[in-house]
Structure formats: C-alpha cells, structure tokens
PDB file of C-alpha atoms in Angstrom:
ATOM      1  CA  UNK A  11     185.055  61.336  55.791  1.00  0.00           C
ATOM      2  CA  UNK A  12     184.426  60.886  59.457  1.00  0.00           C
ATOM      3  CA  UNK A  13     181.336  61.874  61.284  1.00  0.00           C
ATOM      4  CA  UNK A  14     181.094  62.950  64.866  1.00  0.00           C
ATOM      5  CA  UNK A  15     178.322  61.341  66.831  1.00  0.00           C
ATOM      6  CA  UNK A  16     176.002  63.823  68.579  1.00  0.00           C
ATOM      7  CA  UNK A  17     175.730  63.258  72.290  1.00  0.00           C
ATOM      8  CA  UNK A  18     172.526  61.659  73.389  1.00  0.00           C
ATOM      9  CA  UNK A  19     170.149  64.012  75.090  1.00  0.00           C
ATOM     10  CA  UNK A  20     168.126  63.071  78.091  1.00  0.00           C
ATOM     11  CA  UNK A  21     164.549  62.252  77.396  1.00  0.00           C
ATOM     12  CA  UNK A  22     162.219  65.133  78.191  1.00  0.00           C
ATOM     13  CA  UNK A  23     159.466  64.539  80.668  1.00  0.00           C
ATOM     14  CA  UNK A  24     156.026  64.110  79.177  1.00  0.00           C
ATOM     15  CA  UNK A  25     154.119  67.355  79.025  1.00  0.00           C
ATOM     16  CA  UNK A  26     150.697  65.811  78.681  1.00  0.00           C
ATOM     17  CA  UNK A  27     148.919  63.289  80.834  1.00  0.00           C
ATOM     18  CA  UNK A  28     147.895  60.042  79.243  1.00  0.00           C
ATOM     19  CA  UNK A  29     144.276  59.708  78.257  1.00  0.00           C
ATOM     20  CA  UNK A  30     143.457  63.392  78.785  1.00  0.00           C
ATOM     21  CA  UNK A  31     145.766  65.218  76.416  1.00  0.00           C
ATOM     22  CA  UNK A  32     146.031  68.055  78.969  1.00  0.00           C
ATOM     23  CA  UNK A  33     149.349  69.676  79.729  1.00  0.00           C
ATOM     24  CA  UNK A  34     150.493  68.798  83.202  1.00  0.00           C
ATOM     25  CA  UNK A  35     150.735  71.709  85.605  1.00  0.00           C
ATOM     26  CA  UNK A  36     153.399  71.500  88.218  1.00  0.00           C
ATOM     27  CA  UNK A  37     152.393  73.129  91.474  1.00  0.00           C
ATOM     28  CA  UNK A  38     155.092  75.143  93.117  1.00  0.00           C
ATOM     29  CA  UNK A  39     155.115  76.229  96.758  1.00  0.00           C
ATOM     30  CA  UNK A  40     154.353  79.810  97.637  1.00  0.00           C
ATOM     31  CA  UNK A  41     157.410  81.981  97.898  1.00  0.00           C
ATOM     32  CA  UNK A  42     157.895  84.137 101.002  1.00  0.00           C
ATOM     33  CA  UNK A  43     157.196  87.262  98.941  1.00  0.00           C
ATOM     34  CA  UNK A  44     153.892  85.840  97.677  1.00  0.00           C
ATOM     35  CA  UNK A  45     152.854  84.837 101.181  1.00  0.00           C
ATOM     36  CA  UNK A  46     153.689  88.322 102.412  1.00  0.00           C
ATOM     37  CA  UNK A  47     151.613  89.965  99.677  1.00  0.00           C
ATOM     38  CA  UNK A  48     148.726  87.627 100.504  1.00  0.00           C
ATOM     39  CA  UNK A  49     148.860  88.581 104.182  1.00  0.00           C
ATOM     40  CA  UNK A  50     148.957  92.276 103.310  1.00  0.00           C
ATOM     41  CA  UNK A  51     146.000  91.899 100.953  1.00  0.00           C
ATOM     42  CA  UNK A  52     143.942  90.047 103.560  1.00  0.00           C
ATOM     43  CA  UNK A  53     144.834  92.705 106.135  1.00  0.00           C
ATOM     44  CA  UNK A  54     143.555  95.465 103.847  1.00  0.00           C
ATOM     45  CA  UNK A  55     140.227  93.741 103.134  1.00  0.00           C
ATOM     46  CA  UNK A  56     139.783  92.431 106.687  1.00  0.00           C
ATOM     47  CA  UNK A  57     137.457  95.318 107.730  1.00  0.00           C
ATOM     48  CA  UNK A  58     135.164  94.414 104.843  1.00  0.00           C
ATOM     49  CA  UNK A  59     135.325  90.705 105.684  1.00  0.00           C
ATOM     50  CA  UNK A  60     134.532  91.390 109.345  1.00  0.00           C
ATOM     51  CA  UNK A  61     131.694  93.734 108.356  1.00  0.00           C
ATOM     52  CA  UNK A  62     130.117  91.136 106.070  1.00  0.00           C
ATOM     53  CA  UNK A  63     130.407  88.382 108.662  1.00  0.00           C
ATOM     54  CA  UNK A  64     129.180  90.466 111.606  1.00  0.00           C
ATOM     55  CA  UNK A  65     126.532  92.679 110.012  1.00  0.00           C
ATOM     56  CA  UNK A  66     125.244  90.510 107.144  1.00  0.00           C
ATOM     57  CA  UNK A  67     126.080  86.812 107.447  1.00  0.00           C
ATOM     58  CA  UNK A  68     125.527  86.445 111.197  1.00  0.00           C
ATOM     59  CA  UNK A  69     122.193  88.368 111.296  1.00  0.00           C
ATOM     60  CA  UNK A  70     120.892  86.332 108.339  1.00  0.00           C
ATOM     61  CA  UNK A  71     121.783  83.015 109.933  1.00  0.00           C
ATOM     62  CA  UNK A  72     120.533  84.078 113.373  1.00  0.00           C
ATOM     63  CA  UNK A  73     117.255  85.400 111.930  1.00  0.00           C
ATOM     64  CA  UNK A  74     116.620  82.110 110.173  1.00  0.00           C
ATOM     65  CA  UNK A  75     117.323  80.162 113.371  1.00  0.00           C
ATOM     66  CA  UNK A  76     115.025  82.408 115.413  1.00  0.00           C
ATOM     67  CA  UNK A  77     112.338  82.187 112.724  1.00  0.00           C
ATOM     68  CA  UNK A  78     111.996  78.487 113.541  1.00  0.00           C
ATOM     69  CA  UNK A  79     111.118  79.226 117.163  1.00  0.00           C
ATOM     70  CA  UNK A  80     108.508  80.936 119.295  1.00  0.00           C
ATOM     71  CA  UNK A  81     110.611  83.581 121.007  1.00  0.00           C
ATOM     72  CA  UNK A  82     109.696  86.771 122.849  1.00  0.00           C
ATOM     73  CA  UNK A  83     113.206  87.949 123.642  1.00  0.00           C
ATOM     74  CA  UNK A  84     112.728  87.342 127.357  1.00  0.00           C
ATOM     75  CA  UNK A  85     111.817  83.668 127.738  1.00  0.00           C
ATOM     76  CA  UNK A  86     113.540  80.615 126.307  1.00  0.00           C
ATOM     77  CA  UNK A  87     112.906  79.952 122.629  1.00  0.00           C
ATOM     78  CA  UNK A  88     110.563  77.093 121.731  1.00  0.00           C
ATOM     79  CA  UNK A  89     111.150  75.250 118.465  1.00  0.00           C
ATOM     80  CA  UNK A  90     108.090  75.394 116.194  1.00  0.00           C
ATOM     81  CA  UNK A  91     109.621  74.458 112.859  1.00  0.00           C
ATOM     82  CA  UNK A  92     108.064  76.316 109.948  1.00  0.00           C
ATOM     83  CA  UNK A  93     105.009  77.319 111.984  1.00  0.00           C
ATOM     84  CA  UNK A  94     105.893  81.015 111.830  1.00  0.00           C
ATOM     85  CA  UNK A  95     106.104  80.851 108.036  1.00  0.00           C
ATOM     86  CA  UNK A  96     102.702  79.187 107.822  1.00  0.00           C
ATOM     87  CA  UNK A  97     101.287  81.836 110.146  1.00  0.00           C
ATOM     88  CA  UNK A  98     102.785  84.593 107.981  1.00  0.00           C
ATOM     89  CA  UNK A  99     101.155  83.207 104.842  1.00  0.00           C
ATOM     90  CA  UNK A 100      97.702  83.092 106.428  1.00  0.00           C
ATOM     91  CA  UNK A 101      97.884  86.345 108.426  1.00  0.00           C
ATOM     92  CA  UNK A 102      95.530  88.878 106.774  1.00  0.00           C
ATOM     93  CA  UNK A 103      97.627  91.797 108.048  1.00  0.00           C
ATOM     94  CA  UNK A 104     100.665  90.352 106.286  1.00  0.00           C
ATOM     95  CA  UNK A 105      98.604  90.320 103.085  1.00  0.00           C
ATOM     96  CA  UNK A 106      97.649  93.951 103.694  1.00  0.00           C
ATOM     97  CA  UNK A 107     101.260  94.915 104.368  1.00  0.00           C
ATOM     98  CA  UNK A 108     102.460  93.138 101.220  1.00  0.00           C
ATOM     99  CA  UNK A 109      99.788  94.869  99.132  1.00  0.00           C
ATOM    100  CA  UNK A 110     100.670  98.299 100.532  1.00  0.00           C
ATOM    101  CA  UNK A 111     104.379  97.712  99.988  1.00  0.00           C
ATOM    102  CA  UNK A 112     103.960  96.531  96.404  1.00  0.00           C
ATOM    103  CA  UNK A 113     101.650  99.474  95.676  1.00  0.00           C
ATOM    104  CA  UNK A 114     104.257 101.858  97.012  1.00  0.00           C
ATOM    105  CA  UNK A 115     107.183 100.208  95.217  1.00  0.00           C
ATOM    106  CA  UNK A 116     105.315  99.977  91.906  1.00  0.00           C
ATOM    107  CA  UNK A 117     104.841 103.761  91.906  1.00  0.00           C
ATOM    108  CA  UNK A 118     107.807 105.111  93.860  1.00  0.00           C
ATOM    109  CA  UNK A 119     110.527 103.184  92.007  1.00  0.00           C
ATOM    110  CA  UNK A 120     109.680 104.148  88.395  1.00  0.00           C
ATOM    111  CA  UNK A 121     108.733 107.692  89.409  1.00  0.00           C
ATOM    112  CA  UNK A 122     112.002 107.972  91.311  1.00  0.00           C
ATOM    113  CA  UNK A 123     113.990 106.871  88.272  1.00  0.00           C
ATOM    114  CA  UNK A 124     112.239 109.436  86.055  1.00  0.00           C
ATOM    115  CA  UNK A 125     112.791 112.210  88.606  1.00  0.00           C
ATOM    116  CA  UNK A 126     116.453 111.231  89.010  1.00  0.00           C
ATOM    117  CA  UNK A 127     117.004 111.278  85.222  1.00  0.00           C
ATOM    118  CA  UNK A 128     115.426 114.734  84.982  1.00  0.00           C
ATOM    119  CA  UNK A 129     117.661 115.999  87.802  1.00  0.00           C
ATOM    120  CA  UNK A 130     120.698 114.428  86.124  1.00  0.00           C
ATOM    121  CA  UNK A 131     119.841 116.155  82.845  1.00  0.00           C
ATOM    122  CA  UNK A 132     119.667 119.460  84.703  1.00  0.00           C
ATOM    123  CA  UNK A 133     123.013 118.730  86.363  1.00  0.00           C
ATOM    124  CA  UNK A 134     124.559 117.922  82.989  1.00  0.00           C
ATOM    125  CA  UNK A 135     123.887 121.299  81.385  1.00  0.00           C
ATOM    126  CA  UNK A 136     126.873 123.229  80.075  1.00  0.00           C
ATOM    127  CA  UNK A 137     126.392 126.503  81.949  1.00  0.00           C
ATOM    128  CA  UNK A 138     128.775 128.605  83.967  1.00  0.00           C
ATOM    129  CA  UNK A 139     127.044 128.162  87.353  1.00  0.00           C
ATOM    130  CA  UNK A 140     126.469 124.408  86.983  1.00  0.00           C
ATOM    131  CA  UNK A 141     128.389 123.550  90.188  1.00  0.00           C
ATOM    132  CA  UNK A 142     125.955 125.686  92.211  1.00  0.00           C
ATOM    133  CA  UNK A 143     122.961 124.112  90.491  1.00  0.00           C
ATOM    134  CA  UNK A 144     124.262 120.622  91.167  1.00  0.00           C
ATOM    135  CA  UNK A 145     124.708 121.437  94.835  1.00  0.00           C
ATOM    136  CA  UNK A 146     121.213 122.901  95.112  1.00  0.00           C
ATOM    137  CA  UNK A 147     119.640 119.886  93.400  1.00  0.00           C
ATOM    138  CA  UNK A 148     121.514 117.420  95.576  1.00  0.00           C
ATOM    139  CA  UNK A 149     121.035 119.092  98.981  1.00  0.00           C
ATOM    140  CA  UNK A 150     117.509 117.644  99.594  1.00  0.00           C
ATOM    141  CA  UNK A 151     119.048 114.160  99.505  1.00  0.00           C
ATOM    142  CA  UNK A 152     121.187 115.070 102.515  1.00  0.00           C
ATOM    143  CA  UNK A 153     118.222 115.891 104.744  1.00  0.00           C
ATOM    144  CA  UNK A 154     117.421 112.942 107.058  1.00  0.00           C
ATOM    145  CA  UNK A 155     114.257 111.077 106.107  1.00  0.00           C
ATOM    146  CA  UNK A 156     112.985 111.436 109.674  1.00  0.00           C
ATOM    147  CA  UNK A 157     113.097 115.242 109.403  1.00  0.00           C
ATOM    148  CA  UNK A 158     111.591 115.273 105.908  1.00  0.00           C
ATOM    149  CA  UNK A 159     108.659 113.191 107.100  1.00  0.00           C
ATOM    150  CA  UNK A 160     107.880 115.727 109.847  1.00  0.00           C
ATOM    151  CA  UNK A 161     108.089 118.533 107.272  1.00  0.00           C
ATOM    152  CA  UNK A 162     105.639 116.726 104.985  1.00  0.00           C
ATOM    153  CA  UNK A 163     103.182 116.249 107.868  1.00  0.00           C
ATOM    154  CA  UNK A 164     103.161 120.032 108.301  1.00  0.00           C
ATOM    155  CA  UNK A 165     102.944 120.732 104.569  1.00  0.00           C
ATOM    156  CA  UNK A 166      99.861 118.533 104.022  1.00  0.00           C
ATOM    157  CA  UNK A 167      98.022 119.627 107.169  1.00  0.00           C
ATOM    158  CA  UNK A 168      94.360 120.106 106.110  1.00  0.00           C
ATOM    159  CA  UNK A 169      93.987 123.405 108.020  1.00  0.00           C
ATOM    160  CA  UNK A 170      97.345 125.154 107.840  1.00  0.00           C
ATOM    161  CA  UNK A 171      99.404 123.178 105.335  1.00  0.00           C
ATOM    162  CA  UNK A 172     100.735 125.021 102.297  1.00  0.00           C
ATOM    163  CA  UNK A 173      99.620 122.202  99.975  1.00  0.00           C
ATOM    164  CA  UNK A 174      95.948 122.742 100.821  1.00  0.00           C
ATOM    165  CA  UNK A 175      96.420 126.509 100.677  1.00  0.00           C
ATOM    166  CA  UNK A 176      97.616 126.169  97.104  1.00  0.00           C
ATOM    167  CA  UNK A 177      94.754 123.813  96.255  1.00  0.00           C
ATOM    168  CA  UNK A 178      92.278 126.374  97.562  1.00  0.00           C
ATOM    169  CA  UNK A 179      93.670 128.934  95.149  1.00  0.00           C
ATOM    170  CA  UNK A 180      92.699 126.700  92.219  1.00  0.00           C
ATOM    171  CA  UNK A 181      89.259 125.910  93.622  1.00  0.00           C
ATOM    172  CA  UNK A 182      90.001 122.533  95.221  1.00  0.00           C
ATOM    173  CA  UNK A 183      88.559 122.185  98.745  1.00  0.00           C
ATOM    174  CA  UNK A 184      90.862 121.358 101.652  1.00  0.00           C
ATOM    175  CA  UNK A 185      91.532 117.633 101.873  1.00  0.00           C
ATOM    176  CA  UNK A 186      93.061 115.568 104.639  1.00  0.00           C
ATOM    177  CA  UNK A 187      95.582 113.766 102.467  1.00  0.00           C
ATOM    178  CA  UNK A 188      96.785 111.673 105.386  1.00  0.00           C
ATOM    179  CA  UNK A 189      93.248 110.647 106.308  1.00  0.00           C
ATOM    180  CA  UNK A 190      92.722 108.464 103.246  1.00  0.00           C
ATOM    181  CA  UNK A 191      94.656 105.193 102.802  1.00  0.00           C
ATOM    182  CA  UNK A 192      95.444 105.786  99.117  1.00  0.00           C
ATOM    183  CA  UNK A 193      96.431 109.436  99.310  1.00  0.00           C
ATOM    184  CA  UNK A 194      98.504 108.746 102.429  1.00  0.00           C
ATOM    185  CA  UNK A 195     100.573 106.262 100.437  1.00  0.00           C
ATOM    186  CA  UNK A 196     100.909 108.788  97.602  1.00  0.00           C
ATOM    187  CA  UNK A 197     102.202 111.367 100.080  1.00  0.00           C
ATOM    188  CA  UNK A 198     104.893 108.894 101.122  1.00  0.00           C
ATOM    189  CA  UNK A 199     105.695 108.285  97.438  1.00  0.00           C
ATOM    190  CA  UNK A 200     106.172 112.044  96.987  1.00  0.00           C
ATOM    191  CA  UNK A 201     108.328 112.158 100.099  1.00  0.00           C
ATOM    192  CA  UNK A 202     110.600 109.455  98.672  1.00  0.00           C
ATOM    193  CA  UNK A 203     111.426 111.656  95.673  1.00  0.00           C
ATOM    194  CA  UNK A 204     113.324 114.042  97.930  1.00  0.00           C
ATOM    195  CA  UNK A 205     116.144 111.505  97.944  1.00  0.00           C
ATOM    196  CA  UNK A 206     116.383 111.272  94.152  1.00  0.00           C
ATOM    197  CA  UNK A 207     119.650 113.206  94.174  1.00  0.00           C
ATOM    198  CA  UNK A 208     121.621 110.067  95.039  1.00  0.00           C
ATOM    199  CA  UNK A 209     120.330 108.220  91.981  1.00  0.00           C
ATOM    200  CA  UNK A 210     120.790 111.382  89.909  1.00  0.00           C
ATOM    201  CA  UNK A 211     124.531 111.340  90.613  1.00  0.00           C
ATOM    202  CA  UNK A 212     124.735 107.814  89.191  1.00  0.00           C
ATOM    203  CA  UNK A 213     122.872 108.923  86.074  1.00  0.00           C
ATOM    204  CA  UNK A 214     125.070 112.007  85.808  1.00  0.00           C
ATOM    205  CA  UNK A 215     128.187 109.838  85.846  1.00  0.00           C
ATOM    206  CA  UNK A 216     126.709 107.737  83.057  1.00  0.00           C
ATOM    207  CA  UNK A 217     125.838 110.790  80.983  1.00  0.00           C
ATOM    208  CA  UNK A 218     129.283 112.296  81.408  1.00  0.00           C
ATOM    209  CA  UNK A 219     130.776 109.072  80.065  1.00  0.00           C
ATOM    210  CA  UNK A 220     128.963 109.305  76.727  1.00  0.00           C
ATOM    211  CA  UNK A 221     131.309 110.604  73.977  1.00  0.00           C
ATOM    212  CA  UNK A 222     130.312 114.048  72.743  1.00  0.00           C
ATOM    213  CA  UNK A 223     131.110 112.994  69.200  1.00  0.00           C
ATOM    214  CA  UNK A 224     127.957 110.868  69.211  1.00  0.00           C
ATOM    215  CA  UNK A 225     125.829 113.928  69.906  1.00  0.00           C
ATOM    216  CA  UNK A 226     127.677 115.925  67.272  1.00  0.00           C
ATOM    217  CA  UNK A 227     127.005 113.220  64.700  1.00  0.00           C
ATOM    218  CA  UNK A 228     123.339 113.110  65.746  1.00  0.00           C
ATOM    219  CA  UNK A 229     123.003 116.877  65.302  1.00  0.00           C
ATOM    220  CA  UNK A 230     124.568 116.623  61.850  1.00  0.00           C
ATOM    221  CA  UNK A 231     121.932 114.020  60.978  1.00  0.00           C
ATOM    222  CA  UNK A 232     119.219 116.445  62.104  1.00  0.00           C
ATOM    223  CA  UNK A 233     118.334 114.898  65.458  1.00  0.00           C
ATOM    224  CA  UNK A 234     116.924 117.341  67.988  1.00  0.00           C
ATOM    225  CA  UNK A 235     117.344 117.213  71.795  1.00  0.00           C
ATOM    226  CA  UNK A 236     114.372 114.880  72.309  1.00  0.00           C
ATOM    227  CA  UNK A 237     115.528 112.482  69.622  1.00  0.00           C
ATOM    228  CA  UNK A 238     119.087 112.552  71.010  1.00  0.00           C
ATOM    229  CA  UNK A 239     117.803 111.695  74.465  1.00  0.00           C
ATOM    230  CA  UNK A 240     115.777 108.651  73.391  1.00  0.00           C
ATOM    231  CA  UNK A 241     118.244 107.430  70.749  1.00  0.00           C
ATOM    232  CA  UNK A 242     121.528 108.078  72.561  1.00  0.00           C
ATOM    233  CA  UNK A 243     121.295 109.123  76.189  1.00  0.00           C
ATOM    234  CA  UNK A 244     118.668 106.669  77.393  1.00  0.00           C
ATOM    235  CA  UNK A 245     120.189 103.521  75.809  1.00  0.00           C
ATOM    236  CA  UNK A 246     123.718 104.405  76.912  1.00  0.00           C
ATOM    237  CA  UNK A 247     122.774 105.040  80.557  1.00  0.00           C
ATOM    238  CA  UNK A 248     120.822 101.766  80.728  1.00  0.00           C
ATOM    239  CA  UNK A 249     123.461 100.189  83.059  1.00  0.00           C
ATOM    240  CA  UNK A 250     122.851 103.065  85.486  1.00  0.00           C
ATOM    241  CA  UNK A 251     119.108 102.508  85.121  1.00  0.00           C
ATOM    242  CA  UNK A 252     119.589  98.838  86.010  1.00  0.00           C
ATOM    243  CA  UNK A 253     121.644  99.739  89.087  1.00  0.00           C
ATOM    244  CA  UNK A 254     119.132 102.304  90.335  1.00  0.00           C
ATOM    245  CA  UNK A 255     116.239  99.966  89.552  1.00  0.00           C
ATOM    246  CA  UNK A 256     117.651  97.165  91.691  1.00  0.00           C
ATOM    247  CA  UNK A 257     118.567  99.488  94.565  1.00  0.00           C
ATOM    248  CA  UNK A 258     115.179 101.198  94.235  1.00  0.00           C
ATOM    249  CA  UNK A 259     113.348  97.876  94.523  1.00  0.00           C
ATOM    250  CA  UNK A 260     115.392  97.011  97.596  1.00  0.00           C
ATOM    251  CA  UNK A 261     114.629 100.357  99.229  1.00  0.00           C
ATOM    252  CA  UNK A 262     110.977 100.196  98.177  1.00  0.00           C
ATOM    253  CA  UNK A 263     110.462  96.838  99.848  1.00  0.00           C
ATOM    254  CA  UNK A 264     112.057  98.169 103.045  1.00  0.00           C
ATOM    255  CA  UNK A 265     110.184 101.473 103.329  1.00  0.00           C
ATOM    256  CA  UNK A 266     109.790 102.190 107.027  1.00  0.00           C
ATOM    257  CA  UNK A 267     110.852 105.583 108.395  1.00  0.00           C
ATOM    258  CA  UNK A 268     108.405 107.658 106.330  1.00  0.00           C
ATOM    259  CA  UNK A 269     105.443 105.482 107.260  1.00  0.00           C
ATOM    260  CA  UNK A 270     106.504 105.318 110.900  1.00  0.00           C
ATOM    261  CA  UNK A 271     106.682 109.103 111.313  1.00  0.00           C
ATOM    262  CA  UNK A 272     103.617 109.989 109.258  1.00  0.00           C
ATOM    263  CA  UNK A 273     101.310 107.310 110.662  1.00  0.00           C
ATOM    264  CA  UNK A 274     102.452 107.975 114.229  1.00  0.00           C
ATOM    265  CA  UNK A 275     101.063 111.494 113.930  1.00  0.00           C
ATOM    266  CA  UNK A 276      97.771 110.438 112.371  1.00  0.00           C
ATOM    267  CA  UNK A 277      96.352 107.895 114.790  1.00  0.00           C
ATOM    268  CA  UNK A 278      98.920 105.125 115.230  1.00  0.00           C
ATOM    269  CA  UNK A 279     101.318 102.974 113.242  1.00  0.00           C
ATOM    270  CA  UNK A 280      99.805 101.989 109.911  1.00  0.00           C
ATOM    271  CA  UNK A 281      96.890 104.415 110.057  1.00  0.00           C
ATOM    272  CA  UNK A 282      94.595 105.340 108.465  1.00  0.00           C
ATOM    273  CA  UNK A 283      92.835 101.960 108.195  1.00  0.00           C
ATOM    274  CA  UNK A 284      96.170 100.192 107.802  1.00  0.00           C
ATOM    275  CA  UNK A 285      96.728 102.149 104.593  1.00  0.00           C
ATOM    276  CA  UNK A 286     100.350 102.841 105.508  1.00  0.00           C
ATOM    277  CA  UNK A 287     100.983  99.473 107.144  1.00  0.00           C
ATOM    278  CA  UNK A 288     103.991  98.556 105.061  1.00  0.00           C
ATOM    279  CA  UNK A 289     105.782  95.242 105.419  1.00  0.00           C
ATOM    280  CA  UNK A 290     108.695  96.570 107.478  1.00  0.00           C
ATOM    281  CA  UNK A 291     106.332  98.502 109.721  1.00  0.00           C
ATOM    282  CA  UNK A 292     104.302  95.377 110.491  1.00  0.00           C
ATOM    283  CA  UNK A 293     107.550  93.465 111.054  1.00  0.00           C
ATOM    284  CA  UNK A 294     108.608  96.156 113.521  1.00  0.00           C
ATOM    285  CA  UNK A 295     105.279  95.954 115.358  1.00  0.00           C
ATOM    286  CA  UNK A 296     105.543  92.184 115.723  1.00  0.00           C
ATOM    287  CA  UNK A 297     109.100  92.370 116.984  1.00  0.00           C
ATOM    288  CA  UNK A 298     108.920  95.309 119.392  1.00  0.00           C
ATOM    289  CA  UNK A 299     105.229  95.850 120.152  1.00  0.00           C
ATOM    290  CA  UNK A 300     103.946  92.267 120.262  1.00  0.00           C
ATOM    291  CA  UNK A 301     107.267  90.622 121.327  1.00  0.00           C
ATOM    292  CA  UNK A 302     106.939  87.983 118.624  1.00  0.00           C
ATOM    293  CA  UNK A 303     110.557  87.860 117.521  1.00  0.00           C
ATOM    294  CA  UNK A 304     110.212  84.442 115.915  1.00  0.00           C
ATOM    295  CA  UNK A 305     107.333  85.571 113.720  1.00  0.00           C
ATOM    296  CA  UNK A 306     109.134  88.835 112.876  1.00  0.00           C
ATOM    297  CA  UNK A 307     112.274  86.900 111.935  1.00  0.00           C
ATOM    298  CA  UNK A 308     110.227  84.697 109.620  1.00  0.00           C
ATOM    299  CA  UNK A 309     108.880  87.851 107.967  1.00  0.00           C
ATOM    300  CA  UNK A 310     112.446  89.139 107.601  1.00  0.00           C
ATOM    301  CA  UNK A 311     113.595  85.922 105.927  1.00  0.00           C
ATOM    302  CA  UNK A 312     110.635  86.028 103.535  1.00  0.00           C
ATOM    303  CA  UNK A 313     111.431  89.648 102.705  1.00  0.00           C
ATOM    304  CA  UNK A 314     115.054  88.735 102.000  1.00  0.00           C
ATOM    305  CA  UNK A 315     113.993  85.933  99.664  1.00  0.00           C
ATOM    306  CA  UNK A 316     111.460  88.158  97.891  1.00  0.00           C
ATOM    307  CA  UNK A 317     114.072  90.854  97.375  1.00  0.00           C
ATOM    308  CA  UNK A 318     116.562  88.343  95.983  1.00  0.00           C
ATOM    309  CA  UNK A 319     113.991  86.883  93.608  1.00  0.00           C
ATOM    310  CA  UNK A 320     112.828  90.277  92.328  1.00  0.00           C
ATOM    311  CA  UNK A 321     116.386  91.536  91.896  1.00  0.00           C
ATOM    312  CA  UNK A 322     117.373  88.351  90.090  1.00  0.00           C
ATOM    313  CA  UNK A 323     114.342  88.633  87.814  1.00  0.00           C
ATOM    314  CA  UNK A 324     115.149  92.237  86.963  1.00  0.00           C
ATOM    315  CA  UNK A 325     118.779  91.348  86.294  1.00  0.00           C
ATOM    316  CA  UNK A 326     117.696  88.481  84.013  1.00  0.00           C
ATOM    317  CA  UNK A 327     115.308  90.711  82.098  1.00  0.00           C
ATOM    318  CA  UNK A 328     117.973  93.414  81.845  1.00  0.00           C
ATOM    319  CA  UNK A 329     119.731  91.449  79.113  1.00  0.00           C
ATOM    320  CA  UNK A 330     117.038  92.736  76.766  1.00  0.00           C
ATOM    321  CA  UNK A 331     117.406  96.446  77.415  1.00  0.00           C
ATOM    322  CA  UNK A 332     120.814  97.106  78.994  1.00  0.00           C
ATOM    323  CA  UNK A 333     123.439  98.291  76.531  1.00  0.00           C
ATOM    324  CA  UNK A 334     127.076  98.168  77.654  1.00  0.00           C
ATOM    325  CA  UNK A 335     128.455  99.408  74.313  1.00  0.00           C
ATOM    326  CA  UNK A 336     129.465 103.027  74.846  1.00  0.00           C
ATOM    327  CA  UNK A 337     129.673 103.540  71.096  1.00  0.00           C
ATOM    328  CA  UNK A 338     125.903 103.089  70.886  1.00  0.00           C
ATOM    329  CA  UNK A 339     126.154 100.504  68.119  1.00  0.00           C
TER     330      UNK A 339
END
C-alpha cells in the first residue's frame, strides 16, 4: 500500500509575543471611508468643541493667569504671584460672603429639591387635564430671575406688600423682611423656589420611568401612597436627585441676580449689613466697582475649586444612596 505525502504547509506567524503571552495586534492604516466618517463626526461636534474651548477652557486659563497679577483692566498687569489668594483668605468680607453663600445654599438646595419633588408628583397624576396642570406648574420657571426679584421686592414691601397684609390678618405686625440680614436671605431662598419647575421635569422623567407593575405589587402587599413613595419612588429617582443636587450646589454657590436686584433697592449691594453679600456679588464688586480684576479672578478660581470639590464629594457619597436598578431590588 502506498501513501501519499501531504504537502508541507508554511509555518504560521506567531500570534503571541514572547515573554508577555499577549496576542499581537497588527495595526492597519485608516481606510478612506473611515477617514471620511471621522471628518464628518468632527464636523458635527465642532460647535461643541469650539464652545468648550472659547467659553470654558480659555476663560478658566485666562482667569488663573490674571489671578496671579495686580490688574485693573486699564493699566499693565503686575505679577504678584499668589498674593491675591493670600489676600482673599484674610479678607473679612470674603469670609462674610462665604458664610452668606453657604447659609443660602444649605437651605435653598434641599428645600428646592423637596419643592421640585412635590411639583413632579403633582405633574405625575393620572388626570384628564394633566397637560394644563403641568404647564401651569412650569410657567414660573420661565419668568426671568431679574423680573421675579423685582416682583418679590414689591410683595414684601413693609407698607404695601401683600405678604405683610396677609401677616396682619393673622395678628403679625408689619415687618421689613429686607431690613434684616437673616430674613433678607430667606426671602432670596423663597425666590429661588420659583425656578423649581426645571428640576421638577427631571424628577418627572424619573418617575415616568418607574414600571407601574412595581406599584401594583406594592398595593397588593397593602402599601399605601406614603409607603409607596418612600419605598419605591424615592429610591428609584435617586439618580435624578443626585443630578439636581449637584446642579443645585453649583447654582447655589453662584447666586447673584436675586441678591443684586434686591439689595440694590434696599440701600446698596449686599445690604442690609452685608447680609446679602454673597460670594459672586462681592466678586462682582471687586471686578467692576473696585477695578481689582486680579483679586476677583483669584476669587473666581477659588470658587471653581470649591465647586469641584463639593460636587466630587457629593458624587462620592452618592454611592451609598443612589440606586440605578429600575427593578427596585
């Protein structure tokens, strides 16, 4: 019996590199079609890239550079190193502004989240006219903050304001709410809740994404509306809470327009007794009233760092309470 020899096959190239055991990856040049898709993709996102570079990256870098100088905007800048930062840390008005801002944020942010959740619950009701109700609840968020601040000044007027008229009906004497540092800040906190409709839409989207079968099962188990809210709704909208918490902290640290309008009509920026001298308002005064652009830029950089640290801390702590499992398990 004869046997036919099999032709020798060429040795295959090694598929793993010596000493590493990793499979070798052969790089291939981009094809014309791939290059074309890349160019099209870059063209589509180019407005965003330009916006980030022009309106975020460049101002941040320029602010840091200016913060290292003594600069009025008119004369040549003089390099002072970190002198502006040292001055910011020892300036008593900066301490006052930081205290006022933290006081405002500590109240306005959690209150705003609660108000937004309540509005979202009202928007989520299964009634025939719900589209009209949603529109009515959201409309206050469309009113410019500048106009709302003027309206609030009229509402809390100690002589003719409707707030004091209502207080008189329940036996409370007329009070100049904008004449006291604490109550003036509380008025601004109340003013901030007029924009809760934006956060409410985020909560509404989260609520609409919860499967109705979970509520049906909860009702079968005897859970009432309150129990359903705390056991189902609140845990499952925790990602929306995290989002609104971070954006709320950012907005709270940058409160400006409300304080600017209200304090301007009650004796000057930051009045009464610097009770409404928030951080951004003092930054504005240094930049445009005192022509200390270097010092104001240092304050801006410190605010940016504080916001990043607080947001990062909240995001780190969120691992304990944020639930991304829509099933609720």
